[in-house]
PDB file of C-alpha atoms in Angstrom:
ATOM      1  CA  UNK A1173      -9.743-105.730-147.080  1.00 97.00           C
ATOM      2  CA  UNK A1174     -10.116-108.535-148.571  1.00 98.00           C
ATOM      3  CA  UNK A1175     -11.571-112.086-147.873  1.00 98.00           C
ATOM      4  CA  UNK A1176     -10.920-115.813-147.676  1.00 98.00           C
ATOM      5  CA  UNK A1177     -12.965-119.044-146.900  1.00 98.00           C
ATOM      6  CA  UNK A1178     -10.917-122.215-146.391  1.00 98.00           C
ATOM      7  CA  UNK A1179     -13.338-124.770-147.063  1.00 96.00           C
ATOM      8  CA  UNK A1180     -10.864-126.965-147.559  1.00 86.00           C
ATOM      9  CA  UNK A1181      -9.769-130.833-145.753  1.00 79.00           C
ATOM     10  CA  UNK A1182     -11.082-134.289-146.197  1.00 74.00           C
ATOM     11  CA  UNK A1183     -13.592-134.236-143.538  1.00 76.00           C
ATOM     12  CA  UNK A1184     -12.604-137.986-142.939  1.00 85.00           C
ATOM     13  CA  UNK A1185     -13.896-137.231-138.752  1.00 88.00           C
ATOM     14  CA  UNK A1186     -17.335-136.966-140.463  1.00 91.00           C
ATOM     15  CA  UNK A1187     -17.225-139.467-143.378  1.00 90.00           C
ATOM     16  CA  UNK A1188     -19.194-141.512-144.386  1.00 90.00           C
ATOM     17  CA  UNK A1189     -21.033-138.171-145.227  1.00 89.00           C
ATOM     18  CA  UNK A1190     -18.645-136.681-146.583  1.00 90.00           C
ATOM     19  CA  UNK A1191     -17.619-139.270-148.492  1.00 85.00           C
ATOM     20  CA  UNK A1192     -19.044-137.720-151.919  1.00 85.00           C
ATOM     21  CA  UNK A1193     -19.178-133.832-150.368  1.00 89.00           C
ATOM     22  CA  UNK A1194     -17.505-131.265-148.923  1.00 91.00           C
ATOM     23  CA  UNK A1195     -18.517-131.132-145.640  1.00 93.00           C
ATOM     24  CA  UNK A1196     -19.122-127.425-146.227  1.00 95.00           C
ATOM     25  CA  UNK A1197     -21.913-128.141-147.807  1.00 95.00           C
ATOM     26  CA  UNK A1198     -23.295-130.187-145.517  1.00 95.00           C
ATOM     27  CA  UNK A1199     -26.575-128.218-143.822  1.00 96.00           C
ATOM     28  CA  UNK A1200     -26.030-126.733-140.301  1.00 97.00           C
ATOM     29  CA  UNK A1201     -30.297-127.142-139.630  1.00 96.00           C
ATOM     30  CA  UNK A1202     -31.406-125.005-142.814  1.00 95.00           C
ATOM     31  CA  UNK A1203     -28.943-123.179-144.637  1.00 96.00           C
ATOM     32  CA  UNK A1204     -25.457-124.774-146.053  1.00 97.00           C
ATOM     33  CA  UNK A1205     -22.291-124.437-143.861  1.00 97.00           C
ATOM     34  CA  UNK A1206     -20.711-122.147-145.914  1.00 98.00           C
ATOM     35  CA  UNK A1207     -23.448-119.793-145.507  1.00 98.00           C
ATOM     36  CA  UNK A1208     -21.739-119.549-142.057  1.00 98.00           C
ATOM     37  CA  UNK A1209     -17.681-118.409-142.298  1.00 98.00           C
ATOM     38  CA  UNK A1210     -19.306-116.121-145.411  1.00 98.00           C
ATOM     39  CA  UNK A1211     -21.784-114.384-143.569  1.00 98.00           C
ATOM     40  CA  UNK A1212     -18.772-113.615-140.857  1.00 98.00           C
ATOM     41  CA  UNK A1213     -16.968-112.107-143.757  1.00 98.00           C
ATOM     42  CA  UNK A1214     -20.381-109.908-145.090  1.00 98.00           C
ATOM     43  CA  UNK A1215     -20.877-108.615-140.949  1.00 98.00           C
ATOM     44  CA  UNK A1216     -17.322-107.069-141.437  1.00 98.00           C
ATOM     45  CA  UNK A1217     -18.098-104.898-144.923  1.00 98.00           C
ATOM     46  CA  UNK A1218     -15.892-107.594-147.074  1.00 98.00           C
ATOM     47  CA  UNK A1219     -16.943-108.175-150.198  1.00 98.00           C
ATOM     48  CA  UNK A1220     -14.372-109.210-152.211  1.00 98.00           C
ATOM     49  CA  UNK A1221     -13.714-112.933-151.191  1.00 98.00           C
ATOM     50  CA  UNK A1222     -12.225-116.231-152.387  1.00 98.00           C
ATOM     51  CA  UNK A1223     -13.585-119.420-152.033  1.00 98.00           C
ATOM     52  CA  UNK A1224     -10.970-122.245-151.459  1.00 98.00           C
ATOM     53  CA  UNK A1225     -11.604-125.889-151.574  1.00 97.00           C
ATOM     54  CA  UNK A1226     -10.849-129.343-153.423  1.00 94.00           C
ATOM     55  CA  UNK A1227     -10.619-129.498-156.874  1.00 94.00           C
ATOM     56  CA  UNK A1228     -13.386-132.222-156.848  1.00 93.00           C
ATOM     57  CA  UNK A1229     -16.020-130.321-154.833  1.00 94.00           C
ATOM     58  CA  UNK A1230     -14.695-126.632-156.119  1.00 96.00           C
ATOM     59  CA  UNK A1231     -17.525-126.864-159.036  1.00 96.00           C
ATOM     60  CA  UNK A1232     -19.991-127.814-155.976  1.00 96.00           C
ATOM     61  CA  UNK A1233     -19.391-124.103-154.402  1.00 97.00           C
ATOM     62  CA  UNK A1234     -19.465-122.304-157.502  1.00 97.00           C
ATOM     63  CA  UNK A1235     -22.857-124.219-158.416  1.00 97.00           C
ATOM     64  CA  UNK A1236     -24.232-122.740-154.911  1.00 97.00           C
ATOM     65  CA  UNK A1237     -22.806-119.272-154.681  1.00 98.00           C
ATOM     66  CA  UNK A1238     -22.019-118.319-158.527  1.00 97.00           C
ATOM     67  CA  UNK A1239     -20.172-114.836-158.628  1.00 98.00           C
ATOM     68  CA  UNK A1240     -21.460-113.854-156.106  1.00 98.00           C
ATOM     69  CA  UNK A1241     -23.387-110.437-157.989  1.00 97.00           C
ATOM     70  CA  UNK A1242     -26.956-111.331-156.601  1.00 97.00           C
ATOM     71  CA  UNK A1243     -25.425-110.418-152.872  1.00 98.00           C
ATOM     72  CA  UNK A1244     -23.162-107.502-153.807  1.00 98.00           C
ATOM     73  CA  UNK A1245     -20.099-109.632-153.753  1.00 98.00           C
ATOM     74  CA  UNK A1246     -17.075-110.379-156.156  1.00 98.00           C
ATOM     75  CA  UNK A1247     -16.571-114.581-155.513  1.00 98.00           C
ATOM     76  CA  UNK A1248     -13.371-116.103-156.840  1.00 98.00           C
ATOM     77  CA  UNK A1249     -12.445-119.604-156.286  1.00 98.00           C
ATOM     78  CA  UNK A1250      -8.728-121.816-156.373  1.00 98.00           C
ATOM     79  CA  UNK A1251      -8.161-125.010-155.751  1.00 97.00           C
ATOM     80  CA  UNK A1252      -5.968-126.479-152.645  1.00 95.00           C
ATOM     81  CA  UNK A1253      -4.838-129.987-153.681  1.00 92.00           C
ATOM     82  CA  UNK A1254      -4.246-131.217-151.079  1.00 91.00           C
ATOM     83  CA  UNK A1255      -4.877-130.383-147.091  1.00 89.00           C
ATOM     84  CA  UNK A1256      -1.268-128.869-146.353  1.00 93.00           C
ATOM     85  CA  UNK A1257      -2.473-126.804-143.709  1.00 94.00           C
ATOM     86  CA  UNK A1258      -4.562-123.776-143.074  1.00 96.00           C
ATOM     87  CA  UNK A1259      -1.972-121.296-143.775  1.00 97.00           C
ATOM     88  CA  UNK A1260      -1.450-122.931-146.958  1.00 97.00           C
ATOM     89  CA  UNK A1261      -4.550-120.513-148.395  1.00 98.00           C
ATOM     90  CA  UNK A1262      -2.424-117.749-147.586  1.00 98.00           C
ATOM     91  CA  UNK A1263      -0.470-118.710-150.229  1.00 98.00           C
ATOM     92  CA  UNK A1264      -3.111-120.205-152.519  1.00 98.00           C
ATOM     93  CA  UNK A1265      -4.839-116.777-152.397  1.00 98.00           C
ATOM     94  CA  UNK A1266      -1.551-114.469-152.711  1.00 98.00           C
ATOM     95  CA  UNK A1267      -3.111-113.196-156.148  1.00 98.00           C
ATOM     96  CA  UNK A1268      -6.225-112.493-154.623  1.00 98.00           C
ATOM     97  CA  UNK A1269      -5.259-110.658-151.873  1.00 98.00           C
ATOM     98  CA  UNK A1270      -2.882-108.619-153.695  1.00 98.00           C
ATOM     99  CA  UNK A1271      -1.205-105.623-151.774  1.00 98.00           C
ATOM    100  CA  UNK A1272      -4.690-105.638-149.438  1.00 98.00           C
ATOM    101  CA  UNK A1273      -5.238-106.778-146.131  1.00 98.00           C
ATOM    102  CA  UNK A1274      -7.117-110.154-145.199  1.00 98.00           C
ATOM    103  CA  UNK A1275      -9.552-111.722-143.440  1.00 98.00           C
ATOM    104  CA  UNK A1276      -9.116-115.325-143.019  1.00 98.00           C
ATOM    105  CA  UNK A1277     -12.422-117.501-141.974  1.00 98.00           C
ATOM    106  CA  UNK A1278     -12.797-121.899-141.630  1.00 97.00           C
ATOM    107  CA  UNK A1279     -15.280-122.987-143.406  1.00 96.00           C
ATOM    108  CA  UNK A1280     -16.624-125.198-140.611  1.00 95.00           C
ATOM    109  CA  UNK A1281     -16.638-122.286-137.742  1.00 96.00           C
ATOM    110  CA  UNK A1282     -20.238-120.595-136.928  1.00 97.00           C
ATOM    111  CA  UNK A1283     -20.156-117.653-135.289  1.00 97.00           C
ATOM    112  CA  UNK A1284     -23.349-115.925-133.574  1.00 97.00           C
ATOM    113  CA  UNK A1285     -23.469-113.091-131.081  1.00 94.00           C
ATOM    114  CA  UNK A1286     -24.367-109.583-129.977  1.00 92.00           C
ATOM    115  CA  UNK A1287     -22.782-106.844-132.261  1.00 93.00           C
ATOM    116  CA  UNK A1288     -20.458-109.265-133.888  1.00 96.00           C
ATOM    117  CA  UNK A1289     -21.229-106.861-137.211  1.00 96.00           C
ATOM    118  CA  UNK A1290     -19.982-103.181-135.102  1.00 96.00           C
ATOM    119  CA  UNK A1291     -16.776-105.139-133.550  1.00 96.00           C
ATOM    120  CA  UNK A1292     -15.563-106.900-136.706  1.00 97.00           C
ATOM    121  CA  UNK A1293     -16.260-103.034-139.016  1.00 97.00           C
ATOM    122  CA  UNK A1294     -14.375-101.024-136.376  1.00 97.00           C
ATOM    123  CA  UNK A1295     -11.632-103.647-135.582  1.00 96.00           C
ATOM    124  CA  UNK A1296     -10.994-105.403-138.989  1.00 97.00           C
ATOM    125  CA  UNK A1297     -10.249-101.616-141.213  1.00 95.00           C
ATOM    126  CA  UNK A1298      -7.345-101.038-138.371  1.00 94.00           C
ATOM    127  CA  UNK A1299      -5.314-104.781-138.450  1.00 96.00           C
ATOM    128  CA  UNK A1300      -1.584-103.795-137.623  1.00 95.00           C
ATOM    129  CA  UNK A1301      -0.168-107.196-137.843  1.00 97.00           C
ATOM    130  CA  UNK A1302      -2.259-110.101-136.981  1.00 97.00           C
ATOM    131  CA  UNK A1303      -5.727-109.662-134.833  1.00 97.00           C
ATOM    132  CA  UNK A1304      -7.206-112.789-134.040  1.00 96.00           C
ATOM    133  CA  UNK A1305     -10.360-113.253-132.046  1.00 96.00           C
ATOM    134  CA  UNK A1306     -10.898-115.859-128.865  1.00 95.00           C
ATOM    135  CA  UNK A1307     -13.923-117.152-127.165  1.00 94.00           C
ATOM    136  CA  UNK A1308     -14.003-118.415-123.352  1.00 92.00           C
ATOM    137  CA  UNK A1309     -14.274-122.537-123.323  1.00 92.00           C
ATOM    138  CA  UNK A1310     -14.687-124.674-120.772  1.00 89.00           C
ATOM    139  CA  UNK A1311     -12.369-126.789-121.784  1.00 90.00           C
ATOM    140  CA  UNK A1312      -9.429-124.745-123.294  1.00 91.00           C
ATOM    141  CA  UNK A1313      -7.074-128.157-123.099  1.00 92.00           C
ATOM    142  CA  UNK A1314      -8.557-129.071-126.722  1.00 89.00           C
ATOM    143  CA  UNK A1315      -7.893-125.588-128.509  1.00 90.00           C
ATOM    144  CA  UNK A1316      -4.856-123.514-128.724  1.00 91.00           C
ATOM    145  CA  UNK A1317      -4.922-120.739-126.033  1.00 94.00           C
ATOM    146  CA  UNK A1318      -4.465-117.109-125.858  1.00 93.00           C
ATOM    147  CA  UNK A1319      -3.083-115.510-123.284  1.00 91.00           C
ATOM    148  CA  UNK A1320      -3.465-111.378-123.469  1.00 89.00           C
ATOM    149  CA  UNK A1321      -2.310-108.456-121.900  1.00 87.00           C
ATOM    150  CA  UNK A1322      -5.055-105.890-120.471  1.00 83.00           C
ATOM    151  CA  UNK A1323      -4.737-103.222-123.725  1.00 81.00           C
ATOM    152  CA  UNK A1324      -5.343-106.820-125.878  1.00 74.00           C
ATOM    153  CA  UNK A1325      -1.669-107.474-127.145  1.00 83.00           C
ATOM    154  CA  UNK A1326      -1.150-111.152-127.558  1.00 89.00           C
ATOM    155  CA  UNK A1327       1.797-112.375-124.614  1.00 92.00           C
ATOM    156  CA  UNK A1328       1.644-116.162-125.686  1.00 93.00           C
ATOM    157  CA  UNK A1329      -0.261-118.858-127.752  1.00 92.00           C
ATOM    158  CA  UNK A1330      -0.299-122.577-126.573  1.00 90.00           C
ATOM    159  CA  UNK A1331      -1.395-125.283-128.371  1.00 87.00           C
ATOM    160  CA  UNK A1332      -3.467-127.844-126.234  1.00 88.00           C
ATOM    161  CA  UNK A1333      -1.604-126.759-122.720  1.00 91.00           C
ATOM    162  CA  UNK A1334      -2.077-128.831-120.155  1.00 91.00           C
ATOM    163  CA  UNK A1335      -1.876-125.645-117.362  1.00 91.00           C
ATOM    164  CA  UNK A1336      -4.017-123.374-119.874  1.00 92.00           C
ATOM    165  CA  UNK A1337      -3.097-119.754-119.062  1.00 91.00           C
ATOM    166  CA  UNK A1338      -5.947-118.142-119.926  1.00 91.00           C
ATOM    167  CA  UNK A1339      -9.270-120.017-121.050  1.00 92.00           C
ATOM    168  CA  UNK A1340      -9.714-117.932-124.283  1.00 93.00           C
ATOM    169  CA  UNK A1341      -9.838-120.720-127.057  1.00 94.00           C
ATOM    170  CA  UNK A1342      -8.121-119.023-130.377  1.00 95.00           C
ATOM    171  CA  UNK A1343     -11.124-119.568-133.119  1.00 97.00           C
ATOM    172  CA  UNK A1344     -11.009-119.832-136.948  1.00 96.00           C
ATOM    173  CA  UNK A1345     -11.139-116.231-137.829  1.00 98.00           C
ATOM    174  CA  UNK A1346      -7.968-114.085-138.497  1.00 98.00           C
ATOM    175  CA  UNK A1347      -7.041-110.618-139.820  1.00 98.00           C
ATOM    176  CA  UNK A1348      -3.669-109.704-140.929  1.00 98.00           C
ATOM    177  CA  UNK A1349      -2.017-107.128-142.600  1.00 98.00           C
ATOM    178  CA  UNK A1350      -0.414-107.449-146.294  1.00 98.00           C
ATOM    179  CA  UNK A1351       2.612-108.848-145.046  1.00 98.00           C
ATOM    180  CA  UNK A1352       1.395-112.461-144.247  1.00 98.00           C
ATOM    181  CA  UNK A1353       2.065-113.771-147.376  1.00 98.00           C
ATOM    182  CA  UNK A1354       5.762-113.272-147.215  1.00 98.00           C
ATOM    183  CA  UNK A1355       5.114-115.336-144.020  1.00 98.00           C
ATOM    184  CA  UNK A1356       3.169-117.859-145.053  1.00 98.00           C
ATOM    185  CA  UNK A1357       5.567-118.144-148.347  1.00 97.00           C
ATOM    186  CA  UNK A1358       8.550-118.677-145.908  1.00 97.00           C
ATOM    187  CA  UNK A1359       6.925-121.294-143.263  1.00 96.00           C
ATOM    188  CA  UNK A1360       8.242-124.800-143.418  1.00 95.00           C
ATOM    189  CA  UNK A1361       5.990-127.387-143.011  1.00 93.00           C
ATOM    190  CA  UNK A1362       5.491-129.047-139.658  1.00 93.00           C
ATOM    191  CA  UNK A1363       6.015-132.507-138.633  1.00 90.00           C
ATOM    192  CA  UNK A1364       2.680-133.520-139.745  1.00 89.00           C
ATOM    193  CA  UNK A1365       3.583-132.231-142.944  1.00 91.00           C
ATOM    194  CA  UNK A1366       1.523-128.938-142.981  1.00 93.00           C
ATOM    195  CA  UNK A1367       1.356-125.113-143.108  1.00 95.00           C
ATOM    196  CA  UNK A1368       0.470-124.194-139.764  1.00 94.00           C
ATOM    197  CA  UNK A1369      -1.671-121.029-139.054  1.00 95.00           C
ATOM    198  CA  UNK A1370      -0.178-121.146-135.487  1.00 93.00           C
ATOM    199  CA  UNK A1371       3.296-120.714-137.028  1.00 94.00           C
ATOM    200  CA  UNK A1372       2.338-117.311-139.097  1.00 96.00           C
ATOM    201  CA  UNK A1373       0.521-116.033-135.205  1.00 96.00           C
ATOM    202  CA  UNK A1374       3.712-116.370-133.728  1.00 94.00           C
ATOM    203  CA  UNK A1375       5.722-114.561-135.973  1.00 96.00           C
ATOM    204  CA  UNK A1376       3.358-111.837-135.793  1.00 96.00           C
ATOM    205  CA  UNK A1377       3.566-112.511-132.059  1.00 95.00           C
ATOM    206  CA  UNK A1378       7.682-112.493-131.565  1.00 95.00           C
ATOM    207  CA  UNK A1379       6.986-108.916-133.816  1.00 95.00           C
ATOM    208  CA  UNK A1380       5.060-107.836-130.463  1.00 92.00           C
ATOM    209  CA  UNK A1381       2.334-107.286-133.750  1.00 95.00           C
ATOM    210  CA  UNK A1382      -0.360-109.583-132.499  1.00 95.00           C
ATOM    211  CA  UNK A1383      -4.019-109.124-131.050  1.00 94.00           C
ATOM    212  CA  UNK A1384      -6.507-111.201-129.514  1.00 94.00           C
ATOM    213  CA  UNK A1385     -10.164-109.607-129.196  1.00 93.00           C
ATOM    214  CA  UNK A1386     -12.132-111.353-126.628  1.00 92.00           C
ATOM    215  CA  UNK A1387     -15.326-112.229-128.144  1.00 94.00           C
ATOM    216  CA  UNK A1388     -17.377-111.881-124.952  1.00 89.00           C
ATOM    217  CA  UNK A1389     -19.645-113.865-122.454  1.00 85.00           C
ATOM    218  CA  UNK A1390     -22.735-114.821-124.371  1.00 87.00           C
ATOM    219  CA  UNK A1391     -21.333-115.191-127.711  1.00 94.00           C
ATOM    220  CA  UNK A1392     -21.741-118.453-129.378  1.00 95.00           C
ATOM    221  CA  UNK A1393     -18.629-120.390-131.164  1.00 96.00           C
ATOM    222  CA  UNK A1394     -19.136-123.579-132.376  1.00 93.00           C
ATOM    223  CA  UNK A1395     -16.605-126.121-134.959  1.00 87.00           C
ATOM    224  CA  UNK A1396     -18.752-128.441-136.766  1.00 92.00           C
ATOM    225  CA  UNK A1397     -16.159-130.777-137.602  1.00 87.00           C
ATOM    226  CA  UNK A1398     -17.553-133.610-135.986  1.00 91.00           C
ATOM    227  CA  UNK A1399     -20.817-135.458-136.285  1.00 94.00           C
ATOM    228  CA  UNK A1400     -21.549-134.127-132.500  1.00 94.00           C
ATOM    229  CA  UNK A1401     -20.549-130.617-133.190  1.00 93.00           C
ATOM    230  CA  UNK A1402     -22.757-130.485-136.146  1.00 95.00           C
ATOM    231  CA  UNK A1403     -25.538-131.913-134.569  1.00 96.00           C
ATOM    232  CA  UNK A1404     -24.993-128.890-131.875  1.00 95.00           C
ATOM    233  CA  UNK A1405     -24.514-126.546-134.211  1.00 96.00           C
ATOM    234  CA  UNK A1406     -27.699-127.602-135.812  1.00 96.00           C
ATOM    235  CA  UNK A1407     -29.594-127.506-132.650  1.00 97.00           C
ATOM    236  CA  UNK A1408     -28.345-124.067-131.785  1.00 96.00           C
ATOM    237  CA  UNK A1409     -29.457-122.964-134.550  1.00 97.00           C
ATOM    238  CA  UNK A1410     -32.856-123.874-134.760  1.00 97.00           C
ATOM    239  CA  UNK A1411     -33.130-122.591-131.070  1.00 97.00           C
ATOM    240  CA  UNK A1412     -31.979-118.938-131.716  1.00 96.00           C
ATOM    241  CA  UNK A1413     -34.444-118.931-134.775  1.00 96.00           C
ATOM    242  CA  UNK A1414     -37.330-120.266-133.505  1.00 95.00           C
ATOM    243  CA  UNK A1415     -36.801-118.127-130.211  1.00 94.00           C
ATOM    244  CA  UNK A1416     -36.165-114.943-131.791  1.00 93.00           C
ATOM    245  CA  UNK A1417     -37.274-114.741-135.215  1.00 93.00           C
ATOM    246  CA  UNK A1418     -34.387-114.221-136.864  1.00 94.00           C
ATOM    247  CA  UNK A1419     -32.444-116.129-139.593  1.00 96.00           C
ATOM    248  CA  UNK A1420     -28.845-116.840-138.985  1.00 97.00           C
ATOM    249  CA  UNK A1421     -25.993-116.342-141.655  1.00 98.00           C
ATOM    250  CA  UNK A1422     -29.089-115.406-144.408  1.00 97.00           C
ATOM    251  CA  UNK A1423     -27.234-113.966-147.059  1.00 98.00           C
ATOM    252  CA  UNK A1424     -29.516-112.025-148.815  1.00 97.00           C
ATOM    253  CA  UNK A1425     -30.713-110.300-145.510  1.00 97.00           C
ATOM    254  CA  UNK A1426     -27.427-109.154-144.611  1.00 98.00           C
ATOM    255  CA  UNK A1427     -26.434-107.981-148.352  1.00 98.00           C
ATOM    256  CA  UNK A1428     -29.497-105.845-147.784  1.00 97.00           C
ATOM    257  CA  UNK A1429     -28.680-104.725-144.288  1.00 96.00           C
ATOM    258  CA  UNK A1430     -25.376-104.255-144.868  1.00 97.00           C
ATOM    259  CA  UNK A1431     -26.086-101.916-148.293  1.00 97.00           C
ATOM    260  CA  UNK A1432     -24.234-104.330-150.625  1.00 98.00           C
ATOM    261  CA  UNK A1433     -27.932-104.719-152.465  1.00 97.00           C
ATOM    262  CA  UNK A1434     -31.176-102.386-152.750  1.00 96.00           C
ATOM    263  CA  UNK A1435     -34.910-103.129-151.225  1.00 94.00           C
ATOM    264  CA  UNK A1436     -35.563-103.762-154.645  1.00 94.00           C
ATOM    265  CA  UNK A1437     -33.108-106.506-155.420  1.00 96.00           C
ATOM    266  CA  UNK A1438     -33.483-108.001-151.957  1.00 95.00           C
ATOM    267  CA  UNK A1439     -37.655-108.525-152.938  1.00 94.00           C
ATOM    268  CA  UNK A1440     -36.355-109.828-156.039  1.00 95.00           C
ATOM    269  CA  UNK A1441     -34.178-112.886-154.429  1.00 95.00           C
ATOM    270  CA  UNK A1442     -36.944-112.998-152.062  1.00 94.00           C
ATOM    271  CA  UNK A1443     -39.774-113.733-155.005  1.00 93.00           C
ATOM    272  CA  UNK A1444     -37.209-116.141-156.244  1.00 92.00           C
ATOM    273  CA  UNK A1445     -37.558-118.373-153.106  1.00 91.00           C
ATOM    274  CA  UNK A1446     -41.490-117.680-152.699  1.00 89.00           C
ATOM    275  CA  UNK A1447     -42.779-121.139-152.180  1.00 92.00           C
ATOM    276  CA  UNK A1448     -40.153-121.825-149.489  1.00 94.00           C
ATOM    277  CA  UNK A1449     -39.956-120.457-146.070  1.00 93.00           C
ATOM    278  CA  UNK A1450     -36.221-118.860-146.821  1.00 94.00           C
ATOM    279  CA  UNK A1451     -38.038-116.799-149.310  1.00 93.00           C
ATOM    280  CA  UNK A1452     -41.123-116.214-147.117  1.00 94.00           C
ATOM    281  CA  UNK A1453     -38.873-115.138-144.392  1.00 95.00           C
ATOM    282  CA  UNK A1454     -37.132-112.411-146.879  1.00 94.00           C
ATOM    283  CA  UNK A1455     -40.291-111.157-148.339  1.00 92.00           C
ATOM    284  CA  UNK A1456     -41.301-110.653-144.269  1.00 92.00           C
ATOM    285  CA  UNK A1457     -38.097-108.849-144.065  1.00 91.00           C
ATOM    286  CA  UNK A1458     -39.421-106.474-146.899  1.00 91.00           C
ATOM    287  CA  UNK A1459     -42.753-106.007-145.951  1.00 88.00           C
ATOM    288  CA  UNK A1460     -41.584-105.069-142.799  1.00 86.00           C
ATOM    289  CA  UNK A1461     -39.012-102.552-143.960  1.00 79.00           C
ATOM    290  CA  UNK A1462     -41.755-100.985-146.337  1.00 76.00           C
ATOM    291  CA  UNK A1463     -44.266-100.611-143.407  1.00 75.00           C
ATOM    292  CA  UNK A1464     -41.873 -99.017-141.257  1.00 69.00           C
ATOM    293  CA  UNK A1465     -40.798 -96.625-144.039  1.00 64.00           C
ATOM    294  CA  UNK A1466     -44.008 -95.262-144.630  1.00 56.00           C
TER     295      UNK A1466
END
C-alpha cells in the first residue's frame, strides 16, 4: 500500500496567513499540520508516501520532513500546479503508486480517536475498490453524505443534500485499489474546472465496489481550512494533551510504536530535541519503555 498527502490549494479562506505559506505548515497548537494527514498514514503501516503540494512551497515540506529515513519512511514529493481538484493527485502520483494500492489523506484533515491504528491495519491491507471512512456531524448539509447499507456497502453519496440521508459526513481519507488511476486519468473536469474525488467514489460506487467505515461516536474529525476550524483544531488539541498525556500525530513516537525505528534511534531523535519539550516528551517515552522492560 502505498501513500499520498495532498497538501495542495491556495488556502485563500485563510490568507492573509497563508499568503507566503502553505497552510500545511501552519501549526495546529504545537506540531505542523502536516504532522497530522501523515501520522494517519504511519497508524495504518504505510510507509512509502508522497508528498504533494505547490511548486513554491514544495521545497518548504522537503526542508521539514527530508526523506523521510529518521522515521522509517521513504518521502517523495511532485508538484501540482495548479489546484485542479483532489483527484488530480491521483494522477500526479500514478508513478508513485505504481501497480500498488493507495491511501489518499488532505493535508488539512486531523484525525484523533480510539483504535484508529487496529481499524485502519485490518481494513486498509483488504481495499476491494474504494473504502472511504465517515464521521457523524451535526450538520451533514455542509459535507457530502454517505448513506450505507448494514454489511457497510456504500448505497449513495450526496453532496451538500438538503434532506441528508444519513448524517455520516464523507472525510478526507480514502483507500482504493490499483485501478483508480485509470479513473482518475479518464474523469473530465467539473464545472468549476476540477478533478473531483466525488466523481472517482461514484464510479467505484455504480461498480457496487464502494465502502464507507463509520468512524464511531467519540472520534474526533476536524478540517482546518478555516481560521475557526484551526483555532478548534488547535484547542482540541491542547485539551487531549494536557488531559491525557499524550502527544498527538508525534512522529517519532509512532515510528517507534509502530516498529518502523528501534529504542535506540527513537532516544536518538529524542536527544536531538533535548532542550524542547517535543524532545523531553520522547526521551519520557524512552525512559518509560526502559523501566518497564526491566
Amino acid at each position: 500500500m502505498k501513500g499520498i498527502v495532498l497538501a495542495g490549494g491556495s488556502g485563500t479562506r485563510l490568507y492573509p496567513l497563508t499568503h507566503a505559506i502553505s497552510k500545511q505548515l501552519l501549526p495546529v497548537y504545537n506540531k505542523p499540520m502536516v504532522y497530522y494527514p501523515l501520522s494517519v498514514l504511519m497508524l495504518g503501516g504505510i510507509r512509502d508516501i508522497l508528498v504533494i503540494s505547490s511548486p513554491e512551497q514544495l521545497p518548504m515540506f522537503h526542508e521539514l520532513l527530508g526523506d523521510g529515513r529518521r522515521l522509517g519512511l521513504s518521502l517523495s514529493y511532485a508538484e501540482q500546479p495548479q489546484p485542479d481538484g483532489i483527484a488530480q493527485a491521483l494522477v500526479i502520483g500514478a508513478d508513485h503508486i505504481g501497480t500498488d494500492p493507495v491511501t489518499l489523506v488532505l493535508g488539512d484533515n486531523v484525525f484523533h480517536g480510539p483504535g484508529f491504528s487496529r481499524l485502519l491495519r485490518s481494513r486498509l491491507p483488504h481495499v476491494d475498490g474504494a473504502l472511504l471512512f465517515g464521521c457523524s456531524v451535526s450538520d451533514p448539509q455542509r459535507y457530502g453524505v454517505g448513506e450505507v447499507a448494514a454489511d457497510g456497502r456504500l448505497l449513495s453519496i450526496e453532496e451538500k443534500p438538503a434532506q441528508p440521508r444519513s448524517n455520516l459526513a464523507l472525510t478526507g481519507l480514502y483507500a482504493y485499489t490499483n485501478d483508480v488511476i485509470d479513473i482518475a486519468k479518464n474523469l473530465r473536469p467539473s464545472a468549476r474546472g476540477e478533478l473531483e474525488i466525488s466523481d472517482v467514489n461514484r464510479a467505484y460506487l455504480d461498480q457496487g465496489r464502494a465502502q464507507l467505515v463509520n468512524l464511531g461516536r467519540g472520534f474526533a474529525w476536524l478540517d482546518t481550512g478555516t481560521h475557526d476550524s484551526l483555532l478548534q483544531a488547535a484547542h482540541y488539541v491542547q485539551v487531549e494533551e494536557q488531559r491525557q498525556g499524550v502527544r498527538i500525530a508525534c512522529l517519532e513516537e509512532i515510528a517507534y510504536r509502530m516498529g518502523f525505528i528501534t529504542a535506540e534511534q527513537c532516544q536518538e531523535l529524542a536527544s536531538r530535541l533535548r532542550h524542547t519539550s517535543y524532545g523531553r516528551y520522547l526521551h519520557d517515552i524512552m525512559n518509560e519503555e526502559r523501566t518497564s522492560s526491566d
